[in-house]
Amino acid sequence: MPTLTIRDLTIEYSSGGYAVRPIEGLDLDVDEGELVLLLGASGCGKTTLLSAMASILSPTSGSIRLGDVDVTGLRGAALTDYRRHSVGIVFQAFNLVPSLSALENVAVPLLVAGAGRRDARRRAQDLLAEVHLTDRAGHRPGELSGGQQQRVAIARSLAHDPPLILADEPTAHLDYVQVDGVLRLLRAVAGAGRIVVVATHDERLLPLADRVVELSPRATSASASAPTTPTTIELAAGEVLFRQGDVGELVYVVEQGSIAITRERVDGPPEQVTVIAAGHYFGELAPIFGLRRSATATALSRAVVRGYSERNFRQQMGPRGLADLIAAPIGSRTTTDQPVH
């Protein structure tokens, strides 16, 4: 069975005219039989990465290989063959055909590929037996529970016995009872020698995985690695404090000079969002909520900034409510009524 190899992968797209890179410089190696979790909050790039693995979208740069196949270079008939025979997809919303029975839903990929009805039916019966749904084969999706529908979706993804299974938030619509069966099934699928990659924000899946790839920093992780005491940083004119897409650990207060906040655009040079002058703070959302930086901060002239961990910042701001701090427009975020020193 092949291995999955990802090298220096970057995926960029436009959001409101701004350049967004949810995946940047990613390297990953997965061996057969492994189950990998792509863990992160909504918008961190989990589904985007799965789509690139499935060759549904093309990355901006880098490569994805499944065994000796360069997935990112596939075109035409080779691309169709890869999507049909090498990768199976389990969708968050099941994507079952409402008018078809469980058996018929599993048989659809086989019939589309040209299999005879008898062979397709036999294979679908075998797969439903694997997911313990033989007694529900004649039921339509509306007559099945959420967990049963997801098991039908998993069986369908196995129709062509692909070496790679991609599951996008497979437990999103399931209660804790239904989750148990789906988790056991996904683990068993990987144990059969396939590679299973699961995109999720559900931390209940952590013990299931051979490896966890965190695509968005968690607030607890960022605060744990941040300095315990405030840090003073001197910047020369034009020097970058942090870049769009970086992990954010500190909240910054400008003590001298000024800082330009810019966002990258897909159709031209970076756009200046605002300028942060002395006595004002910025960059609090990333460390508080475990987000990546949504903009780049650059010194317009020689500047001195002071960096605070999220905990230090909360303490220093005193009685002023955190919600009020976050809601304040960037340009008006002053520390003069509650000095941060």
mmCIF file of C-alpha atoms in Angstrom:
data_model
loop_
_atom_site.group_PDB
_atom_site.id
_atom_site.type_symbol
_atom_site.label_atom_id
_atom_site.label_comp_id
_atom_site.label_asym_id
_atom_site.label_seq_id
_atom_site.Cartn_x
_atom_site.Cartn_y
_atom_site.Cartn_z
ATOM 1 C CA MET A 1 0.000 0.000 0.000
ATOM 2 C CA PRO A 2 1.285 3.530 -0.798
ATOM 3 C CA THR A 3 2.388 6.268 1.571
ATOM 4 C CA LEU A 4 1.136 9.852 1.504
ATOM 5 C CA THR A 5 3.855 12.486 1.143
ATOM 6 C CA ILE A 6 3.226 16.245 1.259
ATOM 7 C CA ARG A 7 6.056 18.708 0.683
ATOM 8 C CA ASP A 8 6.102 22.494 1.149
ATOM 9 C CA LEU A 9 2.380 22.738 0.370
ATOM 10 C CA THR A 10 0.821 26.189 0.139
ATOM 11 C CA ILE A 11 -2.810 26.874 -0.726
ATOM 12 C CA GLU A 12 -3.950 30.434 -1.333
ATOM 13 C CA TYR A 13 -7.351 31.817 -2.240
ATOM 14 C CA SER A 14 -9.149 35.144 -2.295
ATOM 15 C CA SER A 15 -11.534 36.233 0.470
ATOM 16 C CA GLY A 16 -13.124 39.605 -0.235
ATOM 17 C CA GLY A 17 -10.128 40.481 -2.398
ATOM 18 C CA TYR A 18 -7.623 39.655 0.349
ATOM 19 C CA ALA A 19 -5.117 36.820 0.000
ATOM 20 C CA VAL A 20 -5.740 33.997 2.461
ATOM 21 C CA ARG A 21 -3.265 31.141 2.929
ATOM 22 C CA PRO A 22 -4.808 28.604 5.303
ATOM 23 C CA ILE A 23 -2.078 26.122 4.369
ATOM 24 C CA GLU A 24 1.485 27.399 4.038
ATOM 25 C CA GLY A 25 4.694 25.391 3.761
ATOM 26 C CA LEU A 26 3.129 22.175 5.074
ATOM 27 C CA ASP A 27 5.202 18.963 5.182
ATOM 28 C CA LEU A 28 3.566 15.666 6.118
ATOM 29 C CA ASP A 29 4.392 11.963 5.793
ATOM 30 C CA VAL A 30 1.774 9.292 6.449
ATOM 31 C CA ASP A 31 2.376 5.543 6.270
ATOM 32 C CA GLU A 32 -0.148 2.897 5.393
ATOM 33 C CA GLY A 33 -2.357 1.849 8.259
ATOM 34 C CA GLU A 34 -2.151 5.269 9.928
ATOM 35 C CA LEU A 35 -5.043 7.493 10.930
ATOM 36 C CA VAL A 36 -4.196 11.195 10.952
ATOM 37 C CA LEU A 37 -6.305 13.951 12.467
ATOM 38 C CA LEU A 38 -6.278 17.434 10.968
ATOM 39 C CA LEU A 39 -7.344 19.350 14.057
ATOM 40 C CA GLY A 40 -8.458 22.951 14.122
ATOM 41 C CA ALA A 41 -11.245 25.485 14.289
ATOM 42 C CA SER A 42 -13.499 26.365 11.370
ATOM 43 C CA GLY A 43 -11.648 28.285 8.672
ATOM 44 C CA CYS A 44 -8.178 26.946 9.505
ATOM 45 C CA GLY A 45 -7.855 25.014 6.226
ATOM 46 C CA LYS A 46 -8.889 21.458 7.146
ATOM 47 C CA THR A 47 -11.406 20.996 4.332
ATOM 48 C CA THR A 48 -9.153 22.905 1.946
ATOM 49 C CA LEU A 49 -6.320 20.470 2.617
ATOM 50 C CA LEU A 50 -8.615 17.457 2.168
ATOM 51 C CA SER A 51 -9.774 18.908 -1.159
ATOM 52 C CA ALA A 52 -6.171 19.176 -2.310
ATOM 53 C CA MET A 53 -5.493 15.570 -1.277
ATOM 54 C CA ALA A 54 -8.553 14.524 -3.263
ATOM 55 C CA SER A 55 -7.315 16.622 -6.209
ATOM 56 C CA ILE A 56 -10.554 18.600 -6.167
ATOM 57 C CA LEU A 57 -8.517 21.814 -5.985
ATOM 58 C CA SER A 58 -4.944 22.585 -6.960
ATOM 59 C CA PRO A 59 -2.491 24.020 -4.431
ATOM 60 C CA THR A 60 -0.627 27.240 -5.124
ATOM 61 C CA SER A 61 2.700 25.464 -4.701
ATOM 62 C CA GLY A 62 4.237 22.315 -3.291
ATOM 63 C CA SER A 63 3.410 18.679 -3.967
ATOM 64 C CA ILE A 64 1.196 15.813 -2.820
ATOM 65 C CA ARG A 65 2.188 12.237 -3.654
ATOM 66 C CA LEU A 66 0.301 9.027 -2.991
ATOM 67 C CA GLY A 67 2.847 6.296 -3.486
ATOM 68 C CA ASP A 68 4.552 7.066 -6.791
ATOM 69 C CA VAL A 69 1.639 9.192 -8.086
ATOM 70 C CA ASP A 70 2.124 12.969 -8.177
ATOM 71 C CA VAL A 71 -1.422 13.972 -7.264
ATOM 72 C CA THR A 72 -0.833 17.668 -7.919
ATOM 73 C CA GLY A 73 0.275 16.928 -11.473
ATOM 74 C CA LEU A 74 -2.679 14.784 -12.559
ATOM 75 C CA ARG A 75 -4.741 15.837 -15.559
ATOM 76 C CA GLY A 76 -7.460 14.381 -17.789
ATOM 77 C CA ALA A 77 -8.105 10.645 -17.615
ATOM 78 C CA ALA A 78 -5.394 10.118 -14.993
ATOM 79 C CA LEU A 79 -7.102 12.637 -12.712
ATOM 80 C CA THR A 80 -10.497 10.954 -13.175
ATOM 81 C CA ASP A 81 -8.985 7.562 -12.438
ATOM 82 C CA TYR A 82 -7.318 8.868 -9.258
ATOM 83 C CA ARG A 83 -10.529 10.421 -7.937
ATOM 84 C CA ARG A 84 -12.505 7.303 -8.729
ATOM 85 C CA HIS A 85 -10.169 4.529 -7.585
ATOM 86 C CA SER A 86 -7.502 5.965 -5.253
ATOM 87 C CA VAL A 87 -9.464 8.178 -2.877
ATOM 88 C CA GLY A 88 -12.722 7.762 -0.975
ATOM 89 C CA ILE A 89 -14.465 10.740 0.625
ATOM 90 C CA VAL A 90 -16.727 10.761 3.678
ATOM 91 C CA PHE A 91 -18.690 14.013 3.775
ATOM 92 C CA GLN A 92 -19.794 15.921 6.862
ATOM 93 C CA ALA A 93 -23.437 16.006 5.702
ATOM 94 C CA PHE A 94 -23.375 12.353 4.501
ATOM 95 C CA ASN A 95 -24.402 13.351 0.926
ATOM 96 C CA LEU A 96 -26.559 10.282 0.462
ATOM 97 C CA VAL A 97 -29.211 10.233 -2.276
ATOM 98 C CA PRO A 98 -32.533 10.494 -0.364
ATOM 99 C CA SER A 99 -34.535 8.422 -2.848
ATOM 100 C CA LEU A 100 -32.108 5.476 -2.827
ATOM 101 C CA SER A 101 -31.762 2.719 -0.259
ATOM 102 C CA ALA A 102 -28.569 2.235 1.744
ATOM 103 C CA LEU A 103 -27.586 -0.596 -0.591
ATOM 104 C CA GLU A 104 -28.223 1.508 -3.692
ATOM 105 C CA ASN A 105 -26.264 4.462 -2.278
ATOM 106 C CA VAL A 106 -23.227 2.259 -1.726
ATOM 107 C CA ALA A 107 -23.563 0.733 -5.197
ATOM 108 C CA VAL A 108 -23.727 4.091 -7.032
ATOM 109 C CA PRO A 109 -19.934 4.644 -7.403
ATOM 110 C CA LEU A 110 -19.555 1.140 -8.802
ATOM 111 C CA LEU A 111 -22.347 1.570 -11.333
ATOM 112 C CA VAL A 112 -20.951 4.955 -12.425
ATOM 113 C CA ALA A 113 -17.579 3.276 -13.005
ATOM 114 C CA GLY A 114 -19.228 0.706 -15.280
ATOM 115 C CA ALA A 115 -19.684 -2.279 -12.985
ATOM 116 C CA GLY A 116 -22.539 -4.654 -13.705
ATOM 117 C CA ARG A 117 -25.608 -4.423 -11.478
ATOM 118 C CA ARG A 118 -25.108 -7.869 -9.988
ATOM 119 C CA ASP A 119 -21.450 -7.222 -9.137
ATOM 120 C CA ALA A 120 -22.233 -3.763 -7.758
ATOM 121 C CA ARG A 121 -25.000 -5.156 -5.586
ATOM 122 C CA ARG A 122 -22.803 -7.949 -4.241
ATOM 123 C CA ARG A 123 -19.997 -5.513 -3.398
ATOM 124 C CA ALA A 124 -22.449 -3.118 -1.717
ATOM 125 C CA GLN A 125 -23.851 -5.962 0.387
ATOM 126 C CA ASP A 126 -20.344 -6.923 1.514
ATOM 127 C CA LEU A 127 -19.525 -3.329 2.465
ATOM 128 C CA LEU A 128 -22.746 -2.851 4.430
ATOM 129 C CA ALA A 129 -21.875 -6.037 6.300
ATOM 130 C CA GLU A 130 -18.469 -4.524 7.146
ATOM 131 C CA VAL A 131 -20.158 -1.490 8.706
ATOM 132 C CA HIS A 132 -22.769 -3.674 10.470
ATOM 133 C CA LEU A 133 -25.784 -2.452 8.501
ATOM 134 C CA THR A 134 -26.911 -5.563 6.682
ATOM 135 C CA ASP A 135 -30.339 -5.337 8.310
ATOM 136 C CA ARG A 136 -30.762 -1.719 7.114
ATOM 137 C CA ALA A 137 -29.748 -2.283 3.494
ATOM 138 C CA GLY A 138 -33.230 -1.620 2.130
ATOM 139 C CA HIS A 139 -33.844 1.544 4.168
ATOM 140 C CA ARG A 140 -33.579 5.037 2.710
ATOM 141 C CA PRO A 141 -31.493 7.731 4.443
ATOM 142 C CA GLY A 142 -34.558 9.330 6.039
ATOM 143 C CA GLU A 143 -35.242 6.053 7.829
ATOM 144 C CA LEU A 144 -31.726 5.825 9.284
ATOM 145 C CA SER A 145 -30.164 7.547 12.288
ATOM 146 C CA GLY A 146 -27.316 10.004 11.798
ATOM 147 C CA GLY A 147 -24.777 7.400 12.845
ATOM 148 C CA GLN A 148 -26.223 4.836 10.461
ATOM 149 C CA GLN A 149 -26.161 7.339 7.594
ATOM 150 C CA GLN A 150 -22.518 8.082 8.300
ATOM 151 C CA ARG A 151 -21.720 4.368 8.273
ATOM 152 C CA VAL A 152 -23.424 4.068 4.882
ATOM 153 C CA ALA A 153 -21.267 7.002 3.711
ATOM 154 C CA ILE A 154 -18.137 5.231 4.953
ATOM 155 C CA ALA A 155 -19.179 2.037 3.169
ATOM 156 C CA ARG A 156 -19.701 4.023 -0.033
ATOM 157 C CA SER A 157 -16.232 5.567 0.269
ATOM 158 C CA LEU A 158 -14.800 2.025 0.303
ATOM 159 C CA ALA A 159 -16.583 0.944 -2.885
ATOM 160 C CA HIS A 160 -13.408 0.855 -5.018
ATOM 161 C CA ASP A 161 -11.181 -0.217 -2.118
ATOM 162 C CA PRO A 162 -9.145 3.012 -2.320
ATOM 163 C CA PRO A 163 -5.827 3.316 -0.480
ATOM 164 C CA LEU A 164 -6.744 6.793 0.833
ATOM 165 C CA ILE A 165 -9.888 7.694 2.805
ATOM 166 C CA LEU A 166 -10.637 11.356 3.560
ATOM 167 C CA ALA A 167 -13.290 12.185 6.165
ATOM 168 C CA ASP A 168 -14.512 15.761 6.664
ATOM 169 C CA GLU A 169 -15.951 16.341 10.160
ATOM 170 C CA PRO A 170 -17.459 12.827 10.270
ATOM 171 C CA THR A 171 -18.858 13.273 13.804
ATOM 172 C CA ALA A 172 -20.294 16.780 13.360
ATOM 173 C CA HIS A 173 -23.967 15.739 13.311
ATOM 174 C CA LEU A 174 -23.782 12.789 15.699
ATOM 175 C CA ASP A 175 -24.622 12.395 19.367
ATOM 176 C CA TYR A 176 -22.196 10.656 21.726
ATOM 177 C CA VAL A 177 -23.818 7.251 21.243
ATOM 178 C CA GLN A 178 -23.563 7.437 17.454
ATOM 179 C CA VAL A 179 -20.023 8.801 17.616
ATOM 180 C CA ASP A 180 -18.795 5.635 19.321
ATOM 181 C CA GLY A 181 -19.652 3.399 16.370
ATOM 182 C CA VAL A 182 -18.238 5.769 13.774
ATOM 183 C CA LEU A 183 -14.950 6.160 15.682
ATOM 184 C CA ARG A 184 -14.472 2.407 15.929
ATOM 185 C CA LEU A 185 -15.234 2.029 12.234
ATOM 186 C CA LEU A 186 -12.759 4.707 11.122
ATOM 187 C CA ARG A 187 -10.050 3.111 13.243
ATOM 188 C CA ALA A 188 -10.808 -0.285 11.710
ATOM 189 C CA VAL A 189 -10.676 1.148 8.185
ATOM 190 C CA ALA A 190 -7.177 2.520 8.806
ATOM 191 C CA GLY A 191 -6.121 -0.730 10.423
ATOM 192 C CA ALA A 192 -6.878 -2.558 7.182
ATOM 193 C CA GLY A 193 -3.736 -1.024 5.676
ATOM 194 C CA ARG A 194 -5.280 2.108 4.229
ATOM 195 C CA ILE A 195 -4.454 5.694 5.069
ATOM 196 C CA VAL A 196 -7.284 7.595 6.760
ATOM 197 C CA VAL A 197 -7.151 11.382 7.127
ATOM 198 C CA VAL A 198 -9.866 12.969 9.260
ATOM 199 C CA ALA A 199 -10.528 16.717 9.407
ATOM 200 C CA THR A 200 -12.185 17.666 12.674
ATOM 201 C CA HIS A 201 -12.512 20.151 15.496
ATOM 202 C CA ASP A 202 -13.775 17.344 17.756
ATOM 203 C CA GLU A 203 -11.096 16.622 20.355
ATOM 204 C CA ARG A 204 -12.887 13.391 21.341
ATOM 205 C CA LEU A 205 -11.115 11.877 18.337
ATOM 206 C CA LEU A 206 -7.621 12.530 19.705
ATOM 207 C CA PRO A 207 -7.097 9.071 21.278
ATOM 208 C CA LEU A 208 -8.092 7.517 17.954
ATOM 209 C CA ALA A 209 -5.239 8.978 15.953
ATOM 210 C CA ASP A 210 -1.738 7.811 15.196
ATOM 211 C CA ARG A 211 -0.824 11.434 14.588
ATOM 212 C CA VAL A 212 -2.424 14.847 15.102
ATOM 213 C CA VAL A 213 -1.707 17.811 12.823
ATOM 214 C CA GLU A 214 -2.908 21.062 14.418
ATOM 215 C CA LEU A 215 -3.801 23.486 11.630
ATOM 216 C CA SER A 216 -4.790 26.310 13.970
ATOM 217 C CA PRO A 217 -3.057 27.244 17.195
ATOM 218 C CA ARG A 218 -5.080 26.677 20.339
ATOM 219 C CA ALA A 219 -5.294 29.539 22.803
ATOM 220 C CA THR A 220 -3.980 27.331 25.609
ATOM 221 C CA SER A 221 -0.980 26.294 23.509
ATOM 222 C CA ALA A 222 -0.155 29.877 22.565
ATOM 223 C CA SER A 223 -0.418 31.143 26.129
ATOM 224 C CA ALA A 224 1.743 28.278 27.418
ATOM 225 C CA SER A 225 4.612 29.175 25.074
ATOM 226 C CA ALA A 226 4.319 32.953 25.493
ATOM 227 C CA PRO A 227 6.781 34.778 27.764
ATOM 228 C CA THR A 228 5.626 35.029 31.390
ATOM 229 C CA THR A 229 6.823 38.635 31.682
ATOM 230 C CA PRO A 230 6.327 41.540 29.246
ATOM 231 C CA THR A 231 8.892 41.735 26.453
ATOM 232 C CA THR A 232 10.258 44.965 24.988
ATOM 233 C CA ILE A 233 10.985 44.870 21.255
ATOM 234 C CA GLU A 234 12.824 47.556 19.288
ATOM 235 C CA LEU A 235 12.071 47.770 15.575
ATOM 236 C CA ALA A 236 13.882 49.616 12.811
ATOM 237 C CA ALA A 237 11.898 51.446 10.134
ATOM 238 C CA GLY A 238 10.409 48.860 7.775
ATOM 239 C CA GLU A 239 11.018 45.937 10.130
ATOM 240 C CA VAL A 240 8.189 43.389 10.373
ATOM 241 C CA LEU A 241 6.881 42.503 13.831
ATOM 242 C CA PHE A 242 4.662 39.655 12.598
ATOM 243 C CA ARG A 243 3.247 38.521 9.283
ATOM 244 C CA GLN A 244 -0.222 37.599 8.169
ATOM 245 C CA GLY A 245 -0.747 33.898 8.899
ATOM 246 C CA ASP A 246 1.757 33.718 11.784
ATOM 247 C CA VAL A 247 0.786 32.097 15.067
ATOM 248 C CA GLY A 248 -0.101 34.856 17.522
ATOM 249 C CA GLU A 249 1.247 34.660 21.078
ATOM 250 C CA LEU A 250 1.447 38.273 22.258
ATOM 251 C CA VAL A 251 -0.644 41.426 22.515
ATOM 252 C CA TYR A 252 1.382 44.531 21.672
ATOM 253 C CA VAL A 253 1.386 48.075 23.046
ATOM 254 C CA VAL A 254 3.197 50.762 21.053
ATOM 255 C CA GLU A 255 5.483 52.766 23.348
ATOM 256 C CA GLN A 256 7.349 54.773 20.690
ATOM 257 C CA GLY A 257 6.890 55.300 16.959
ATOM 258 C CA SER A 258 4.039 53.811 14.941
ATOM 259 C CA ILE A 259 3.073 50.441 13.422
ATOM 260 C CA ALA A 260 1.332 49.942 10.078
ATOM 261 C CA ILE A 261 -1.233 47.139 9.868
ATOM 262 C CA THR A 262 -1.561 45.780 6.318
ATOM 263 C CA ARG A 263 -3.363 42.904 4.593
ATOM 264 C CA GLU A 264 -2.250 41.134 1.447
ATOM 265 C CA ARG A 265 -4.485 41.422 -1.612
ATOM 266 C CA VAL A 266 -4.660 39.012 -4.517
ATOM 267 C CA ASP A 267 -5.020 41.787 -7.087
ATOM 268 C CA GLY A 268 -2.301 44.203 -6.050
ATOM 269 C CA PRO A 269 0.042 45.454 -3.330
ATOM 270 C CA PRO A 270 -0.805 45.075 0.373
ATOM 271 C CA GLU A 271 -3.588 47.315 1.665
ATOM 272 C CA GLN A 272 -2.968 49.436 4.738
ATOM 273 C CA VAL A 273 -5.747 48.839 7.255
ATOM 274 C CA THR A 274 -4.659 51.313 9.903
ATOM 275 C CA VAL A 275 -1.684 52.815 11.738
ATOM 276 C CA ILE A 276 -1.180 52.144 15.446
ATOM 277 C CA ALA A 277 0.331 55.105 17.274
ATOM 278 C CA ALA A 278 2.089 55.282 20.638
ATOM 279 C CA GLY A 279 -0.203 54.556 23.586
ATOM 280 C CA HIS A 280 -2.413 52.125 21.633
ATOM 281 C CA TYR A 281 -2.528 48.329 21.572
ATOM 282 C CA PHE A 282 -3.155 45.751 18.858
ATOM 283 C CA GLY A 283 -2.962 42.025 18.097
ATOM 284 C CA GLU A 284 -5.136 40.803 20.977
ATOM 285 C CA LEU A 285 -7.484 38.462 19.085
ATOM 286 C CA ALA A 286 -4.854 35.917 18.003
ATOM 287 C CA PRO A 287 -3.545 34.992 21.479
ATOM 288 C CA ILE A 288 -6.953 35.254 23.166
ATOM 289 C CA PHE A 289 -8.831 33.033 20.717
ATOM 290 C CA GLY A 290 -6.024 30.892 19.308
ATOM 291 C CA LEU A 291 -6.131 32.436 15.824
ATOM 292 C CA ARG A 292 -3.453 33.117 13.257
ATOM 293 C CA ARG A 293 -2.550 36.706 12.514
ATOM 294 C CA SER A 294 -5.016 38.226 10.051
ATOM 295 C CA ALA A 295 -2.651 41.020 9.004
ATOM 296 C CA THR A 296 1.011 42.061 8.927
ATOM 297 C CA ALA A 297 2.491 44.566 11.406
ATOM 298 C CA THR A 298 5.413 46.686 10.193
ATOM 299 C CA ALA A 299 7.244 49.595 11.854
ATOM 300 C CA LEU A 300 6.792 52.849 9.884
ATOM 301 C CA SER A 301 9.725 54.424 11.695
ATOM 302 C CA ARG A 302 11.957 53.386 14.540
ATOM 303 C CA ALA A 303 9.534 51.961 17.078
ATOM 304 C CA VAL A 304 9.431 50.335 20.484
ATOM 305 C CA VAL A 305 6.625 47.941 21.359
ATOM 306 C CA ARG A 306 5.931 45.936 24.458
ATOM 307 C CA GLY A 307 4.591 42.397 24.098
ATOM 308 C CA TYR A 308 2.256 40.894 26.698
ATOM 309 C CA SER A 309 0.984 37.359 27.077
ATOM 310 C CA GLU A 310 -2.783 37.088 27.014
ATOM 311 C CA ARG A 311 -2.836 36.544 30.789
ATOM 312 C CA ASN A 312 -0.541 39.520 31.493
ATOM 313 C CA PHE A 313 -2.622 41.714 29.221
ATOM 314 C CA ARG A 314 -5.848 40.838 31.004
ATOM 315 C CA GLN A 315 -4.259 41.558 34.387
ATOM 316 C CA GLN A 316 -2.727 44.860 33.339
ATOM 317 C CA MET A 317 -5.911 46.175 31.756
ATOM 318 C CA GLY A 318 -7.612 45.858 35.131
ATOM 319 C CA PRO A 319 -11.388 46.278 35.462
ATOM 320 C CA ARG A 320 -12.038 47.226 31.861
ATOM 321 C CA GLY A 321 -14.058 44.412 30.259
ATOM 322 C CA LEU A 322 -12.341 42.178 27.726
ATOM 323 C CA ALA A 323 -15.414 42.292 25.471
ATOM 324 C CA ASP A 324 -15.161 46.105 25.404
ATOM 325 C CA LEU A 325 -11.460 45.902 24.547
ATOM 326 C CA ILE A 326 -12.067 43.544 21.650
ATOM 327 C CA ALA A 327 -15.045 45.525 20.341
ATOM 328 C CA ALA A 328 -13.138 48.831 20.261
ATOM 329 C CA PRO A 329 -12.083 49.966 16.748
ATOM 330 C CA ILE A 330 -8.392 49.269 16.152
ATOM 331 C CA GLY A 331 -7.500 52.925 15.724
ATOM 332 C CA SER A 332 -9.083 53.907 19.053
ATOM 333 C CA ARG A 333 -7.581 51.186 21.209
ATOM 334 C CA THR A 334 -5.785 53.311 23.758
ATOM 335 C CA THR A 335 -4.169 52.358 27.031
ATOM 336 C CA THR A 336 -4.097 55.856 28.474
ATOM 337 C CA ASP A 337 -7.076 55.330 30.821
ATOM 338 C CA GLN A 338 -5.519 52.091 32.133
ATOM 339 C CA PRO A 339 -1.790 52.186 31.496
ATOM 340 C CA VAL A 340 -0.106 48.936 30.530
ATOM 341 C CA HIS A 341 3.432 49.200 31.873
#
